[in-house]
Structures are given as structure tokens and as C-alpha cells.
CSV table of C-alpha atoms in Angstrom, one decimal:
chain,number,residue,atom,x,y,z
W,66,MET,CA,104.3,6.6,21.8
W,67,LYS,CA,101.2,9.5,21.4
W,68,ALA,CA,98.8,6.7,19.1
W,69,ALA,CA,99.8,4.3,21.9
W,70,ALA,CA,99.0,6.5,25.3
W,71,ALA,CA,96.1,7.4,23.6
W,72,SER,CA,95.0,3.9,22.7
W,73,LYS,CA,95.7,2.5,26.5
W,74,ALA,CA,93.4,5.9,27.6
W,75,ALA,CA,90.7,5.1,25.0
W,76,ALA,CA,90.7,1.7,26.2
W,77,ALA,CA,91.2,2.7,29.7
W,78,THR,CA,87.8,5.1,28.9
W,79,ALA,CA,86.1,1.8,27.2
W,80,GLU,CA,87.0,-0.2,30.5
W,81,VAL,CA,85.5,2.6,32.7
W,82,ALA,CA,82.7,3.1,30.7
W,83,ALA,CA,82.0,-1.0,30.4
W,84,SER,CA,82.2,-1.3,34.5
W,85,ALA,CA,79.6,1.8,34.7
W,86,ALA,CA,77.2,0.6,32.6
W,87,LYS,CA,77.1,-3.0,33.5
W,88,ASP,CA,76.6,-1.2,37.4
W,89,ALA,CA,73.8,0.6,35.6
W,90,ALA,CA,72.5,-3.0,34.4
W,91,LYS,CA,73.1,-4.7,37.6
W,92,ARG,CA,71.2,-1.9,39.0
W,93,ALA,CA,68.4,-1.6,36.5
W,94,ALA,CA,67.9,-5.5,36.9
W,95,ASN,CA,67.9,-5.2,41.3
W,96,ALA,CA,65.2,-2.2,40.6
W,97,ALA,CA,63.3,-4.5,38.6
W,98,LYS,CA,63.3,-7.4,40.7
W,99,ARG,CA,62.4,-5.0,43.5
W,100,ALA,CA,60.0,-3.7,41.3
W,101,VAL,CA,58.3,-7.3,41.1
W,102,GLU,CA,59.1,-7.9,45.2
W,103,LEU,CA,57.1,-5.0,45.5
W,104,ALA,CA,54.0,-6.1,42.9
W,105,ALA,CA,53.6,-9.2,44.3
W,106,ASP,CA,53.4,-7.5,47.8
W,107,ALA,CA,50.9,-6.0,47.2
W,108,ARG,CA,49.2,-8.8,44.9
W,109,GLU,CA,49.4,-10.4,49.0
W,110,ALA,CA,48.3,-7.2,50.6
W,111,THR,CA,44.8,-7.3,48.9
W,112,TYR,CA,44.6,-10.3,49.1
W,113,ILE,CA,44.9,-10.4,53.1
W,114,ALA,CA,42.9,-6.8,52.8
W,115,ASP,CA,39.5,-9.4,50.8
W,116,ALA,CA,39.8,-11.3,53.5
W,117,ALA,CA,39.6,-9.5,56.1
W,118,LYS,CA,36.8,-7.6,53.9
W,119,ASN,CA,34.8,-10.9,54.0
W,120,ALA,CA,35.8,-11.9,57.7
W,121,ALA,CA,33.5,-9.1,58.9
W,122,LYS,CA,31.3,-9.4,56.6
W,123,LYS,CA,31.2,-13.0,58.3
W,124,ALA,CA,31.4,-11.7,62.1
W,125,THR,CA,28.5,-8.8,60.7
W,126,ALA,CA,26.6,-11.4,59.6
W,127,ALA,CA,26.6,-13.9,62.9
W,128,ALA,CA,26.4,-10.5,64.9
W,129,ASP,CA,23.3,-10.2,63.1
W,130,LYS,CA,21.6,-13.7,63.1
W,131,ALA,CA,22.9,-13.6,66.9
W,132,ALA,CA,20.8,-10.1,67.6
W,133,ALA,CA,18.4,-11.8,66.4
W,134,GLU,CA,17.6,-14.8,67.7
W,135,ALA,CA,18.0,-13.1,71.0
W,136,HIS,CA,15.4,-11.2,69.9
W,137,HIS,CA,13.7,-14.1,69.0
W,138,ASP,CA,14.1,-15.6,72.4
W,139,LYS,CA,13.0,-13.4,74.3
W,140,VAL,CA,9.5,-12.6,72.6
W,141,LEU,CA,9.0,-16.4,72.5
W,142,LYS,CA,9.8,-16.7,76.7
W,143,LYS,CA,7.6,-13.7,76.8
W,144,ALA,CA,4.8,-15.4,74.9
W,145,ILE,CA,5.2,-18.9,76.9
W,146,ILE,CA,5.3,-16.8,80.2
W,147,LYS,CA,1.8,-15.1,79.2
W,148,ALA,CA,0.4,-18.0,78.1
W,149,ARG,CA,1.2,-20.4,81.3
W,150,GLU,CA,0.0,-17.7,83.8
W,151,ASP,CA,-3.0,-16.9,81.3
W,152,LYS,CA,-4.0,-21.0,82.2
W,153,LYS,CA,-3.2,-20.2,85.6
W,154,LEU,CA,-0.2,-23.1,85.2
W,155,SER,CA,3.2,-23.0,87.3
W,156,LYS,CA,6.1,-24.2,85.9
W,157,PHE,CA,6.5,-27.5,87.3
W,158,GLN,CA,2.7,-28.0,86.2
W,159,LEU,CA,3.8,-26.9,82.6
W,160,ALA,CA,6.9,-29.1,82.7
W,161,GLN,CA,4.8,-32.0,83.4
W,162,MET,CA,2.6,-31.8,80.7
W,163,ILE,CA,5.3,-31.8,78.5
W,164,ASN,CA,7.4,-35.0,80.4
W,165,GLU,CA,10.1,-32.3,80.9
W,166,ARG,CA,12.0,-32.1,83.9
W,167,GLY,CA,10.6,-28.9,86.5
W,168,GLN,CA,13.5,-27.3,86.5
W,169,TYR,CA,13.1,-27.0,82.9
W,170,ILE,CA,11.3,-24.3,82.2
W,171,GLU,CA,12.9,-23.1,85.1
W,172,ASP,CA,15.7,-22.4,84.1
W,173,TYR,CA,14.1,-21.4,80.2
W,174,GLU,CA,12.0,-18.6,81.8
W,175,SER,CA,15.5,-17.6,83.5
W,176,GLY,CA,17.8,-17.4,80.0
W,177,LYS,CA,19.9,-20.6,81.7
W,178,VAL,CA,19.4,-23.0,78.4
W,179,ARG,CA,17.3,-22.1,75.1
W,180,LEU,CA,14.5,-24.5,73.6
W,181,ASN,CA,14.8,-26.7,71.0
W,182,PRO,CA,11.8,-27.1,68.2
W,183,LYS,CA,11.1,-30.5,69.8
W,184,VAL,CA,10.0,-29.1,73.1
W,185,ILE,CA,8.8,-25.4,71.1
W,186,GLN,CA,6.3,-28.4,70.1
W,187,LYS,CA,4.9,-30.0,72.9
W,188,LEU,CA,4.5,-26.4,74.5
W,189,GLU,CA,2.0,-25.3,71.9
W,190,LYS,CA,0.5,-28.6,72.3
W,191,ALA,CA,0.0,-28.1,76.0
W,192,LEU,CA,-0.8,-24.5,75.8
W,193,GLY,CA,-3.0,-24.7,73.1
W,194,MET,CA,-1.7,-22.2,70.7
W,195,LYS,CA,1.4,-21.2,68.0
W,196,LEU,CA,4.7,-19.9,69.6
W,197,GLN,CA,6.9,-20.8,66.6
W,198,LEU,CA,7.6,-17.0,65.0
W,199,ASN,CA,8.3,-16.3,61.0
W,200,LYS,CA,11.8,-15.8,60.2
W,201,LYS,CA,12.8,-13.6,58.5
């Protein structure tokens, strides 16, 4: 009887040990699965961070370009006003010379519109000077 009781106790201990091993294996598998998920999350976070950096670079480049264009427009506007005044032309007389509406030069000089390259070429011809600036 003692042998049977010892055998039962050993079986129960083995069962408990097997159950504990099974639980440990489940925990290890869950931990491994979570580690894979965290690694995937880390990769995704890296991709998102890289995308944010690229977007910031593009935004900075766009802002720099806009600032350069604004500066170019300001310098161009001053050059046109000076050339027009040196030739003693009114805004409307200059507009007539380049076949544009009379209000166009007024709107440009007040900053309401931007000149397109064709109008700049017409102004260069009418004012007898080069207005294009060297863009970097």
C-alpha cells in the first residue's frame, strides 16, 4: 500500500509539474508573441518617425522657397517701380504699353497679384531693362 500511495503521490507531483511546465510554456509563448508585437510596433514607430522627419524637411524646403520667392517679388517690385518712375510713367501708362489692364500694375505694386514670366518679359521690353534676377 505504501508503494501505491507513493506511486499516486509521484503521479500527482508529475501532473503538477507537467501543468506548471505547460503554464510556463504558455507564458513563454505569450511573451515571445508580445516581443514580436513590440518589435513590429517599434518598426512602425520608426517608419512613422521617418515619415514625420521627411514631412518636416519638405515643409522647411517649401517655407524656404516661399521666402525666397517673396524676397524675389519684393526686389522685382522695387525695380519695376523705380524704372517706371525714372521713365516718368504712370501705372496706367505702363499697363497700356504692355497691353494689360490699367489696374494690373496697380494690383501688382500693391501686392494683390504676382507677375507671370510673360508679363515680366513685356515689362522688360517696355522699360528697356532686364528685370529677371538670378535665382539660386
